Coordinates of C-alpha atoms and ligand atoms in Angstrom, one line a residue:
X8 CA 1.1 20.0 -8.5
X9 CA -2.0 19.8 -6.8
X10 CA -3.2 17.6 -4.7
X11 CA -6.6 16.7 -7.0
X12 CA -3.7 16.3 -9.7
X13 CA -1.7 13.9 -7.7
X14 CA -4.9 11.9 -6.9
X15 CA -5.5 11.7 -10.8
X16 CA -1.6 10.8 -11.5
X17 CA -2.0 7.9 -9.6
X18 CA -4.7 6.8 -10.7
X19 CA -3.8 7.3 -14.8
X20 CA -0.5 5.9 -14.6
X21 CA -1.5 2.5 -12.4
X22 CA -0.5 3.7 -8.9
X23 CA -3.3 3.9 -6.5
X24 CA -7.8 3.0 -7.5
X25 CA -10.6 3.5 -6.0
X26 CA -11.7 0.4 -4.5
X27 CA -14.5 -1.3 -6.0
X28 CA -14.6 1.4 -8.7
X29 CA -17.3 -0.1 -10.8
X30 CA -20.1 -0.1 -8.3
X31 CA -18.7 3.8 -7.7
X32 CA -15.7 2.7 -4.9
X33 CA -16.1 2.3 -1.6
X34 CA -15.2 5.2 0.4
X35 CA -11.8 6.1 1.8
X36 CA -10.8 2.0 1.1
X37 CA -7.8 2.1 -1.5
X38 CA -6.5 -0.6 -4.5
X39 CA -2.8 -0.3 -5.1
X40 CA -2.1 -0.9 -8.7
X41 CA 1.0 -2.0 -10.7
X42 CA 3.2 0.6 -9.7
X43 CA 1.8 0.8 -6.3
X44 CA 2.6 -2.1 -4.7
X45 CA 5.7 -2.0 -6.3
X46 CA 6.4 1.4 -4.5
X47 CA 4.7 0.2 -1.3
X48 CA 6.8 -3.2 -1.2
X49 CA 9.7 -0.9 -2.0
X50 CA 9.0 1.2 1.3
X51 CA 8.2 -2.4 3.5
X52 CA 11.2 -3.4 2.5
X53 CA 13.5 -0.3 3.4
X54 CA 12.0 0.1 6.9
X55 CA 11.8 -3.9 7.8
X56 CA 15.7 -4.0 7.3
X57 CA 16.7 -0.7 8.6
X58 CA 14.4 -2.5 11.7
X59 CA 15.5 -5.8 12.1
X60 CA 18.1 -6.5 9.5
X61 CA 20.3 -3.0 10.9
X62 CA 19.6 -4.1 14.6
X63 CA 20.8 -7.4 15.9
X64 CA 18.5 -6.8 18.9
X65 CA 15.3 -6.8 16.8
X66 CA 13.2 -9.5 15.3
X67 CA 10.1 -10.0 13.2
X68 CA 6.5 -11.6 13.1
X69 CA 3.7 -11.7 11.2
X70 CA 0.5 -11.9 13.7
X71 CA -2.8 -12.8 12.4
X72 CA -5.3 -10.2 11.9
X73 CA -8.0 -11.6 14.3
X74 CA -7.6 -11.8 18.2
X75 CA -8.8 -13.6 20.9
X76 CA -11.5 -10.4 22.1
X77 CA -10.4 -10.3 25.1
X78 CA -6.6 -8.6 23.7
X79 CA -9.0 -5.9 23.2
X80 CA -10.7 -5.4 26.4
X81 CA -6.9 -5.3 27.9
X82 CA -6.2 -3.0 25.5
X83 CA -8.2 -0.5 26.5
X84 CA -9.8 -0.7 22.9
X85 CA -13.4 -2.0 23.1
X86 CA -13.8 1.1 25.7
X87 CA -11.6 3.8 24.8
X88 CA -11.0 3.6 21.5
X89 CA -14.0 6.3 20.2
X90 CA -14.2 9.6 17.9
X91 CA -16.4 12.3 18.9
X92 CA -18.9 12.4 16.1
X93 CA -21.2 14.9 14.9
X94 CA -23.9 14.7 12.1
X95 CA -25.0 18.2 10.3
X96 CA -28.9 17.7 10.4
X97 CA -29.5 19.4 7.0
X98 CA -26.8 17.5 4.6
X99 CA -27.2 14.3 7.2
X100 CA -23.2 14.4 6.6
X101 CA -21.2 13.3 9.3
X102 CA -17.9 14.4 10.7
X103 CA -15.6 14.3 13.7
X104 CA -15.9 17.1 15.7
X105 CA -12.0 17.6 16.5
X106 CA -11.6 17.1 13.1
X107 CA -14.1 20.2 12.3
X108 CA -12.3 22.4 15.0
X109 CA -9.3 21.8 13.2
X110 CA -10.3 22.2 10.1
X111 CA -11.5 26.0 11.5
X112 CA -7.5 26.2 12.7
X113 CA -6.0 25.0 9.4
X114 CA -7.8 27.9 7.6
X115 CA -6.6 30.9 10.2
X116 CA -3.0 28.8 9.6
X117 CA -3.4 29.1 5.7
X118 CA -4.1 32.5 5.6
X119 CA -1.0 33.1 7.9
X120 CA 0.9 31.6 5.3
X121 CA -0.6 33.6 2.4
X122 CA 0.8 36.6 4.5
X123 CA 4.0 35.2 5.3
X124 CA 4.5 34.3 1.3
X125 CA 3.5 37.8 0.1
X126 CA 6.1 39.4 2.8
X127 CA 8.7 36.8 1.1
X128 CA 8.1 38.2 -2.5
X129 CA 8.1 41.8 -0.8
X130 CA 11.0 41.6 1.2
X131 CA 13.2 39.3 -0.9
X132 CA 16.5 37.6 0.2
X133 CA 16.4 39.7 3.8
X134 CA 13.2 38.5 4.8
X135 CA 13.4 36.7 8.3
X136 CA 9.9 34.6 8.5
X137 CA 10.5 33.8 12.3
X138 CA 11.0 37.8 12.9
X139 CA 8.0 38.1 10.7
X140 CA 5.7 35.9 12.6
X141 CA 6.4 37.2 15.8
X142 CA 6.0 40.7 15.0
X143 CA 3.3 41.2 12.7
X144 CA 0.1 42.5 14.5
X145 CA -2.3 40.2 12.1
X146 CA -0.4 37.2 12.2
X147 CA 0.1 37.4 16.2
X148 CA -3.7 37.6 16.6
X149 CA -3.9 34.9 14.3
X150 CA -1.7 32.5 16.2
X151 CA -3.0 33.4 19.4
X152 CA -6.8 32.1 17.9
X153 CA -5.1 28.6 16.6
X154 CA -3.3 28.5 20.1
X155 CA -6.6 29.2 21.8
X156 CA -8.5 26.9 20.2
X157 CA -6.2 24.2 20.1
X158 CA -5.7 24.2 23.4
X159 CA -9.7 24.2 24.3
X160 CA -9.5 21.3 22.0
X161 CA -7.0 19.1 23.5
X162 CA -8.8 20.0 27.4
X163 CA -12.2 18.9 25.6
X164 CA -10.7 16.1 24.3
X165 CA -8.7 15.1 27.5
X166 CA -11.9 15.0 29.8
X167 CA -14.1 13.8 27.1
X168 CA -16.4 16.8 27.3
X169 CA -18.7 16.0 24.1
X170 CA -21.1 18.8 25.4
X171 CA -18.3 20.8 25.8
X172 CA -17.1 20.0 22.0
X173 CA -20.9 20.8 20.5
X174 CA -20.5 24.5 22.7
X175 CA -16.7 25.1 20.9
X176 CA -18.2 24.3 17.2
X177 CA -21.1 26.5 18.0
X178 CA -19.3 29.5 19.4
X179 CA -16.4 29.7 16.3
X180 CA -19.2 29.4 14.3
X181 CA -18.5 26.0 12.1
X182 CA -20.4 25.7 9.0
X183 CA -21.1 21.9 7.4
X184 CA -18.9 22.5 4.3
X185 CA -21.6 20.3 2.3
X186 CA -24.3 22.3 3.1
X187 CA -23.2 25.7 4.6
X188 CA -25.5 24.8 8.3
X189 CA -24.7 25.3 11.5
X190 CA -27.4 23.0 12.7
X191 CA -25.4 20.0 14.5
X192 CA -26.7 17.7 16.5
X193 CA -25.1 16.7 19.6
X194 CA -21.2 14.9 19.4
X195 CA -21.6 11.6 20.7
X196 CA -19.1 8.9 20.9
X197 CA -18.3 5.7 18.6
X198 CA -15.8 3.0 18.7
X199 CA -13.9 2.6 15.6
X200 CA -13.2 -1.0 15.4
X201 CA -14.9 -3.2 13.1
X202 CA -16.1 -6.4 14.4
X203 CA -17.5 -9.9 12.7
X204 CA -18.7 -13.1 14.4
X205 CA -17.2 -16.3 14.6
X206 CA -19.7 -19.0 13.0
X207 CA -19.4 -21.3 16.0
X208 CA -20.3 -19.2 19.3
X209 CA -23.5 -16.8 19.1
X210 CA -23.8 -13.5 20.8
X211 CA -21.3 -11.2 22.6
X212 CA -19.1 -14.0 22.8
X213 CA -18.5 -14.8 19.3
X214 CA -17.6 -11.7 18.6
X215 CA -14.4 -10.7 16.8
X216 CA -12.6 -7.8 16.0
X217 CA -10.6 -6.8 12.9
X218 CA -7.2 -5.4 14.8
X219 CA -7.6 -1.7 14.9
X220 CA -3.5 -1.4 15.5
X221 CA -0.7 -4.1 14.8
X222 CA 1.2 -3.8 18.4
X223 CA -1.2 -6.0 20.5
X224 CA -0.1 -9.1 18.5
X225 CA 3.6 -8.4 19.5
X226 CA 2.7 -7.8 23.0
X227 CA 1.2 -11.4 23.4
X228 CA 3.7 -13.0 21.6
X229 CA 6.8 -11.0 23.8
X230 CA 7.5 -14.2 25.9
X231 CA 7.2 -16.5 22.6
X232 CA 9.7 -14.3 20.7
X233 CA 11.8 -13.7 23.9
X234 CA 12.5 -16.9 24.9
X235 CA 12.8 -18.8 21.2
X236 CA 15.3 -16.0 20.5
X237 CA 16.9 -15.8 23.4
X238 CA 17.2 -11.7 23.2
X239 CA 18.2 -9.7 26.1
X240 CA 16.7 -7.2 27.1
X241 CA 16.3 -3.9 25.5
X242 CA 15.0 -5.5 22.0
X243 CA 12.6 -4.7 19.6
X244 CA 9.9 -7.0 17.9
X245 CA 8.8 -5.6 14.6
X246 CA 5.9 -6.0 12.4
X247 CA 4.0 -5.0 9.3
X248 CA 0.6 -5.7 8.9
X249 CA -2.9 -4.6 8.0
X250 CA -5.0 -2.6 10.6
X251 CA -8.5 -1.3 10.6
X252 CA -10.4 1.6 11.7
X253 CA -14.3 2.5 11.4
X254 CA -13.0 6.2 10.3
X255 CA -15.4 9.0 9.5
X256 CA -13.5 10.8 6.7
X257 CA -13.3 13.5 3.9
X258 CA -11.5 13.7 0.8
X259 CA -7.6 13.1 2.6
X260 CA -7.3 10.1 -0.1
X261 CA -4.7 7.6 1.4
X262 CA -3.4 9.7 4.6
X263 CA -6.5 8.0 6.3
X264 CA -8.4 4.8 5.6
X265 CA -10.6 2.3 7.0
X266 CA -8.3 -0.4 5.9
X267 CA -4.6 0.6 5.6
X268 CA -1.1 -0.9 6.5
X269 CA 1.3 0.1 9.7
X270 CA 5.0 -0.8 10.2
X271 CA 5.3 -0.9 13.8
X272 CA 8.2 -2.0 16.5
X273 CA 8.0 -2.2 20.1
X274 CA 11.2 -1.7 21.9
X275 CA 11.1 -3.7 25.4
X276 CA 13.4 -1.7 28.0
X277 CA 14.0 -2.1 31.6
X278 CA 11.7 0.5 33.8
X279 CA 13.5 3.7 34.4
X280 CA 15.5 3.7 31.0
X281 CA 12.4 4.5 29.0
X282 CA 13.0 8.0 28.4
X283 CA 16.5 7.1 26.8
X284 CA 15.0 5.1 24.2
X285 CA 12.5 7.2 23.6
X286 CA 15.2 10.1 22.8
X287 CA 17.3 7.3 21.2
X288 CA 14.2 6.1 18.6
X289 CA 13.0 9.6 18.5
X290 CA 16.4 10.4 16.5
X291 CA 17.0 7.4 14.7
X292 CA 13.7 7.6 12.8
X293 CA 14.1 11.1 11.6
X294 CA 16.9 10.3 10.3
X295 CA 15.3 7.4 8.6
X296 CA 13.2 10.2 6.9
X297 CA 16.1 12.3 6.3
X298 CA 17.7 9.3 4.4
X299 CA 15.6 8.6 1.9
X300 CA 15.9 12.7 0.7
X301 CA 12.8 14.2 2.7
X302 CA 13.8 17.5 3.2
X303 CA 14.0 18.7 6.6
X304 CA 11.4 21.7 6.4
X305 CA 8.9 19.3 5.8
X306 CA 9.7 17.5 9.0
X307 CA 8.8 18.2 12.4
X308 CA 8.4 16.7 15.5
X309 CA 4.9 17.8 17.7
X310 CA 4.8 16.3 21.3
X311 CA 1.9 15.6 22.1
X312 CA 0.3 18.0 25.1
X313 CA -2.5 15.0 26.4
X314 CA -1.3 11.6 26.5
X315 CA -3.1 8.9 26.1
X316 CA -3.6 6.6 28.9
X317 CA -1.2 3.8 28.5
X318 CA 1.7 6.8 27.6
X319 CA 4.0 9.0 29.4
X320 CA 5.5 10.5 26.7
X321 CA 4.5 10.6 23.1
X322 CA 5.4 12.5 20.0
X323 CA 4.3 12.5 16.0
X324 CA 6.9 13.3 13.5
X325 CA 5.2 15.4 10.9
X326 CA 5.3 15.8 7.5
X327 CA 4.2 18.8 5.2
X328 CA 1.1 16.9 3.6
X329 CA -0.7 19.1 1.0
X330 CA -3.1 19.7 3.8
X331 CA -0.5 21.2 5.7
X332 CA 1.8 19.5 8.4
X333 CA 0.2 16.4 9.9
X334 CA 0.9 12.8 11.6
X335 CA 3.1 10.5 9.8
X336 CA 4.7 8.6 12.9
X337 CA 3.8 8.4 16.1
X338 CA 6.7 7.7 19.2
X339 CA 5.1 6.5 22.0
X340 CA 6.6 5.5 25.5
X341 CA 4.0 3.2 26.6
X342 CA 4.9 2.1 29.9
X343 CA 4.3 -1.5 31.1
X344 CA 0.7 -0.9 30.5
X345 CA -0.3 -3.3 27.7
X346 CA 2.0 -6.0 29.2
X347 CA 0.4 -5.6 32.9
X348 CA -3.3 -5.7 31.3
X349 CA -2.8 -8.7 29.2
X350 CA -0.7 -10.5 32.3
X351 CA -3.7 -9.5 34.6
X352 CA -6.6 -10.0 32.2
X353 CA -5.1 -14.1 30.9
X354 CA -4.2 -14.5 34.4
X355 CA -0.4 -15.4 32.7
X356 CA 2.9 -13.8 33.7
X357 CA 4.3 -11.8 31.3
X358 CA 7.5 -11.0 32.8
X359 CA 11.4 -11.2 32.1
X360 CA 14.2 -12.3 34.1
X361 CA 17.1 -9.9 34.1
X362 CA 19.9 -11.6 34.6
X363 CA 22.1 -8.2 35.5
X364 CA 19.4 -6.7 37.8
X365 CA 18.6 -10.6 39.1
X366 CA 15.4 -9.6 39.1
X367 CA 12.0 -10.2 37.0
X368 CA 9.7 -7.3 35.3
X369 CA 7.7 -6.1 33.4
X370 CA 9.4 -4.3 31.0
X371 CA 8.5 -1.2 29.6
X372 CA 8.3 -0.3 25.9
X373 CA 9.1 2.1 23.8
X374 CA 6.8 2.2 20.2
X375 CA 7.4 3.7 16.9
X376 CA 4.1 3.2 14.3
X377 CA 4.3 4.5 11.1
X378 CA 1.7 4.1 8.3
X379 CA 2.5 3.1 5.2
X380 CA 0.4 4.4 3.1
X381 CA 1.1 7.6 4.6
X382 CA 4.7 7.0 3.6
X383 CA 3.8 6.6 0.4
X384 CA 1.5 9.6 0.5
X385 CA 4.7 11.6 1.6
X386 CA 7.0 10.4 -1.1
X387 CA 4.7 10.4 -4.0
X388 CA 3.9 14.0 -2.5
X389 CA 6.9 15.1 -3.1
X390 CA 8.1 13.1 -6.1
X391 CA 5.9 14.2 -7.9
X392 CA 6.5 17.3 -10.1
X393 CA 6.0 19.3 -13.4
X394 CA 9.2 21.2 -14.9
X395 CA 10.7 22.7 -18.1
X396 CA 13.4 21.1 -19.9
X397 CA 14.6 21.1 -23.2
X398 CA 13.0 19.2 -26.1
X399 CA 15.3 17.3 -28.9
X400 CA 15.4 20.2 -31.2
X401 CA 16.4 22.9 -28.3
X402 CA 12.9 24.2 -27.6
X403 CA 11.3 24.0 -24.2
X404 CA 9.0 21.2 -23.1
X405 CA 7.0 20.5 -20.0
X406 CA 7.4 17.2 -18.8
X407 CA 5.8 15.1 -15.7
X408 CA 8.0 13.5 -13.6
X409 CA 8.5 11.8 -10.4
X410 CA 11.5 12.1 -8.7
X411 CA 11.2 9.0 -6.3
X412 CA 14.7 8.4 -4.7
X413 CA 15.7 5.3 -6.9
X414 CA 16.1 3.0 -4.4
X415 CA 12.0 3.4 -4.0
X416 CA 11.2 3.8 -7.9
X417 CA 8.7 1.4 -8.7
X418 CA 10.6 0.2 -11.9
X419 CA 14.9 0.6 -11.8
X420 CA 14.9 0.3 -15.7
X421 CA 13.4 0.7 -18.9
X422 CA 15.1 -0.8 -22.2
X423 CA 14.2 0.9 -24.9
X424 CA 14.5 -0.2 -28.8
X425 CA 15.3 3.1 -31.4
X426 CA 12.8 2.3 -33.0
X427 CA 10.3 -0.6 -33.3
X428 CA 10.5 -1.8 -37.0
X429 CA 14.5 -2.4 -37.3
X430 CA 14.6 -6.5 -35.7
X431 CA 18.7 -6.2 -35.1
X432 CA 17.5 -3.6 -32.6
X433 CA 14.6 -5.0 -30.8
X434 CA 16.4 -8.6 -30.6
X435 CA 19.3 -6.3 -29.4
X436 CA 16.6 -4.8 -27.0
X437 CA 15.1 -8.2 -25.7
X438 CA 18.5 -9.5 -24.7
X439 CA 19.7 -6.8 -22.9
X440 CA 16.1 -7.0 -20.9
X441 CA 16.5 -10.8 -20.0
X442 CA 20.0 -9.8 -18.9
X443 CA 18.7 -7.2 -16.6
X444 CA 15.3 -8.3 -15.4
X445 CA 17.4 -11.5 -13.3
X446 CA 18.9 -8.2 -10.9
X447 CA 16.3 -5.6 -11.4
X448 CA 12.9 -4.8 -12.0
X449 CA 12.8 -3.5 -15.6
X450 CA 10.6 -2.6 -18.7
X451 CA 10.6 -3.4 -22.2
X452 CA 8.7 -1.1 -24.3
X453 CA 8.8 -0.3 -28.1
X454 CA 6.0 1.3 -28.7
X455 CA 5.6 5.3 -29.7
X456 CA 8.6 7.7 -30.5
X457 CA 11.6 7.7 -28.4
X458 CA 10.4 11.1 -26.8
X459 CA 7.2 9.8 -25.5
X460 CA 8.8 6.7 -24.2
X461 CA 11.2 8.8 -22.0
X462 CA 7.8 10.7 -20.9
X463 CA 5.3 7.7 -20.1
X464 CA 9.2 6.3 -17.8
X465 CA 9.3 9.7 -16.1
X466 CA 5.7 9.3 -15.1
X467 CA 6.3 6.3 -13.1
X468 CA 9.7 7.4 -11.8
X469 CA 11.7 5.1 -13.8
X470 CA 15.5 6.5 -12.8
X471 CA 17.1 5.0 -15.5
X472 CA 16.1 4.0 -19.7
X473 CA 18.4 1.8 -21.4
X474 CA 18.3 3.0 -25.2
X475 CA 19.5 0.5 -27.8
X476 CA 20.3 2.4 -30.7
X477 CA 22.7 1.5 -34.0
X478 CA 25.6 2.0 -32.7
X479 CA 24.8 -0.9 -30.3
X480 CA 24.8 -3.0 -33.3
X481 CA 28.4 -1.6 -33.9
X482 CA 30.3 -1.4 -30.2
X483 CA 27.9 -3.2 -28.0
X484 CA 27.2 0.2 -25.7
X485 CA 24.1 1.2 -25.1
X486 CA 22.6 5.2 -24.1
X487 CA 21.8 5.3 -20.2
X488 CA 19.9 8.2 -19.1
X489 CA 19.4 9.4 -16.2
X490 CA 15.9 10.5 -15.3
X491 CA 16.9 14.0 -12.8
X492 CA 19.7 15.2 -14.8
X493 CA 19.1 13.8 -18.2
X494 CA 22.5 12.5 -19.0
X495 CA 23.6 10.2 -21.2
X496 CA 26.5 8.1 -20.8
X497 CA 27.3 4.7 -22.9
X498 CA 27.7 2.0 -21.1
X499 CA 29.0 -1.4 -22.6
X500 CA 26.0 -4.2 -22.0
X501 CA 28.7 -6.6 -20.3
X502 CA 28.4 -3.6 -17.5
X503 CA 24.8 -1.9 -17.9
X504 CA 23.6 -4.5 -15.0
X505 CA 26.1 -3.6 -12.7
X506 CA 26.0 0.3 -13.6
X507 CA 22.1 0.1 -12.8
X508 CA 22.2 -2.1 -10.1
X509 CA 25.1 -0.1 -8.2
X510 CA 23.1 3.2 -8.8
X511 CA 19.4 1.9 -6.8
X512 CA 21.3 -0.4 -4.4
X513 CA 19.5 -0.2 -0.9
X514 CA 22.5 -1.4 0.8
X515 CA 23.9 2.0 0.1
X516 CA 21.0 3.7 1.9
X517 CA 21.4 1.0 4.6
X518 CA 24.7 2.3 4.8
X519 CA 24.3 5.5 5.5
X520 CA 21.7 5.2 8.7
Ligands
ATP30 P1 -4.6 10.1 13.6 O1 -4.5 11.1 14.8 O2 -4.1 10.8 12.4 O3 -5.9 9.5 13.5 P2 -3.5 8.1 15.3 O4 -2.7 9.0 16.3 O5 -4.8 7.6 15.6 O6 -3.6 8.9 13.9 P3 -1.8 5.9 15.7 O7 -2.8 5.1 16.4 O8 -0.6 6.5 16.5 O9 -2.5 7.0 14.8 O10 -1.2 5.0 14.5 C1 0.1 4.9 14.1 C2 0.2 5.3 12.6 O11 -0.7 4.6 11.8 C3 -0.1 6.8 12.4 O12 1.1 7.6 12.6 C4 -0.4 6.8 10.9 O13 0.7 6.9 10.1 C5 -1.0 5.4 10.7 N1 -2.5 5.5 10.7 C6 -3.4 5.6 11.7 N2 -4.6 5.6 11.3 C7 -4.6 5.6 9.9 C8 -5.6 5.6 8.9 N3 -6.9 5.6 9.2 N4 -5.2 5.5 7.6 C9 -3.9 5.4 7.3 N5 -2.9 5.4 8.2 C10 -3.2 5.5 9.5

């Protein structure tokens, strides 16, 4: 399915709207509808307790949005925190100009692929892509450009050249994609933190900013949490909260918003044992992803080649958007910077005592930030899917389905009447659905033929319909089918809520991290 498809899914079947739709949305801000936030507090959930309930070194808070401004100047925000932009002077469109160059790379990459694909069908089961790719004249050149470029890129970037990033966009010859120009103006910086005033202080002083990443409210709360939990260190703090960024974007949907969600943990660590954590988080979150059925091939890990300044090492795992592999997570080793700024900027020690060291630090920390709604980007992504099977009287039938692992499914049940009219079964119906809403988030629905019913469930990636039939009235069983494999078992009612419920238990996932 494509990705203008998936976009329209979510918004037909209650999943993800526009914001502010009636006065024509607000761009790149997001609504997330009935199923949505069932998804999305599905996905909070999962990560909070593999975080803090699967570690008993790692606790939670909730900060608040708004920050004394000053977090922000330690930070390194209010002067660091910029895109390079650049405006097309005939559409007056504007874009980022590392965006643009990698835009320019993405297409060189896409026809690589196109080649790689046709050498698949060509070649069949002996094909070796890797072989392939490193010995095909086209694609080498190919590679080398994206190489080229990128690396150009990341020096531009690095030494904050914006003349330098103008020349690059000239000489590949970047068109606006709006209006076909190559007239740019010049790439200029801009901060991309939103900021309001407080009603009671005028002027520079007053002003406040929406938090542009969660993390700085668990740095300034590390001695709060530390001490009223009494946690040794190495622990983790965890968080999930809204964040906000000023971004310039284009048609990515939910992989990047002004206002979105991250799930982020800082991981304090002695100095000098940094790089262990970092291997030891850098693992433990793949696997996360691995867990919930992502497969492999559309992970990968990309270490970054120019850190940022508080870092000294940093990664992204990626994921196989259907823009092509991009960041889903970032791994940061941070260093003791934020914790020095803050304790130099408040004038207030923010240091630990180490009882087996007998000495007192400032620890280091080790991050991992994922977005949310990028995580839900990745699973609806691949959910998400259109496939043959067969209809009730043997003929084939295309049906749309979404194959969320069931632990995430935004509803774990639907209970389903035969048929409407006949009250012994829709009484039947209603009681099995107060038995089972108490445990699990459930439907009831009676309306339209069986079939369609089944359809409208697989839509939403229900995992499991209940069907209440006459031979309920009979032996008390009821159908249960499963939404991947379409099987039907009966299942007495005393046991349908411990069938279901044992099938989308996230203790079982837990389990297996
Ligand atoms: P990008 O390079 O894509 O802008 P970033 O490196 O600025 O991302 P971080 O500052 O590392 O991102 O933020 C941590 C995580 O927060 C990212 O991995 C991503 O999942 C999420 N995130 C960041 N910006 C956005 C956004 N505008 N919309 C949705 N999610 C975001």
């Amino acid at each position: 399915m494509d990705f203008k498809q998936l976009i329209s899914h979510c918004k037909e079947y209650g999943f993800i709207f526009q914001s502010s739709e009636v006065y024509d949305g607000l761009a790149a801000v997001y609504d997330y509808g009935p199923y949505g936030v069932e998804l999305k507090n599905n996905i909070k959930n999962y990560w909070w307790k593999s975080m803090v309930q699967m570690h008993q070194n790692i606790v939670g808070i909730d900060a608040a949005i708004f920050m004394h401004p000053k977090t922000w100047k330690a930070s390194g925000h209010v002067d660091a925190f910029n895109d390079p932009l650049v405006d097309n002077k005939d559409s007056k469109k504007r874009y980022r100009a590392d965006q643009l160059i990698e835009g320019y790379c993405d297409k060189i990459e896409a026809k690589i692929k196109k080649d790689v694909e046709k050498a698949r069908k060509k070649f069949g089961d002996a094909f070796d892509e890797a072989q392939f790719r490193s010995t095909n004249g086209r694609i080498v050149d190919r590679q080398k450009k994206i190489d080229d470029v990128m690396t150009q890129l990341g020096n531009l970037m690095r030494d904050e050249d914006m003349a330098g990033l103008k020349q690059l966009i000239i000489d590949l010859e970047i068109a606006c994609p709006e209006s076909g120009s190559r007239d740019w103006t010049d790439v200029r910086q801009f901060n991309l933190m939103f900021s309001t005033q407080l009603g009671n202080i005028a002027g520079e002083e007053g002003k406040l900013y929406l938090r542009p990443e969660t993390a700085q409210g668990i740095f300034v709360n590390f001695l709060n949490v530390q001490k009223t939990t009494r946690q040794k260190i190495p622990f983790g703090i965890a968080q999930i909260g809204k964040a906000f960024r000023n971004e310039i974007v284009a048609r990515q949907f939910i992989f990047r918003m002004k206002e979105f969600e991250q799930m982020e943990m800082q991981f304090f660590v002695p100095p000098g044992e940094e790089m262990k954590w970092y291997q030891y988080w850098k693992e433990t979150r793949m696997k996360w992803h691995l867990s919930l059925g992502t497969p492999q091939s559309k992970l990968r890990f990309h270490d970054h080649d120019n850190l940022a300044h508080y870092a000294n090492a940093a990664l992204d795992i990626e994921y196989e958007f259907p823009f092509g592999f991009k960041e889903l997570e970032g791994i940061h080793s941070r260093t003791d910077f934020d914790l020095s700024s803050h304790q130099e900027l408040s004038g207030k020690k923010l240091q630990y005592f180490d009882p087996e060291r007998n000495e007192n630090y400032v620890p280091y920390v080790v991050e991992t930030s994922i977005g949310c709604d990028r995580m839900f980007l990745t699973q609806i992504t691949q959910a998400l899917q259109e496939e043959k099977v067969p209809d009730a009287d043997g003929k084939e039938s295309t049906r749309t389905v979404m194959k969320l692992h069931p632990v995430l499914a935004p509803v774990k049940c639907a209970v389903l009447p035969l048929l409407k009219n006949k009250e012994e079964l829709t009484k039947a119906a209603k009681d099995v659905y107060d038995k089972l809403k108490i445990s699990l988030n459930c439907q009831y629905d009676e309306k339209d033929a069986i079939g369609r019913r089944y359809r409208r469930q697989d839509a939403i990636g229900t995992p499991y319909c209940v069907t209440i039939d006459f031979d309920t009235l009979e032996d008390n069983t009821v159908t249960l089918r499963d939404r991947d494999s379409l099987q039907q078992e009966r299942v007495k009612i005393e046991d349908i809520a411990a069938v279901v419920n044992g099938k989308v238990d996230m203790a079982k996932l837990l389990g297996t991290l």
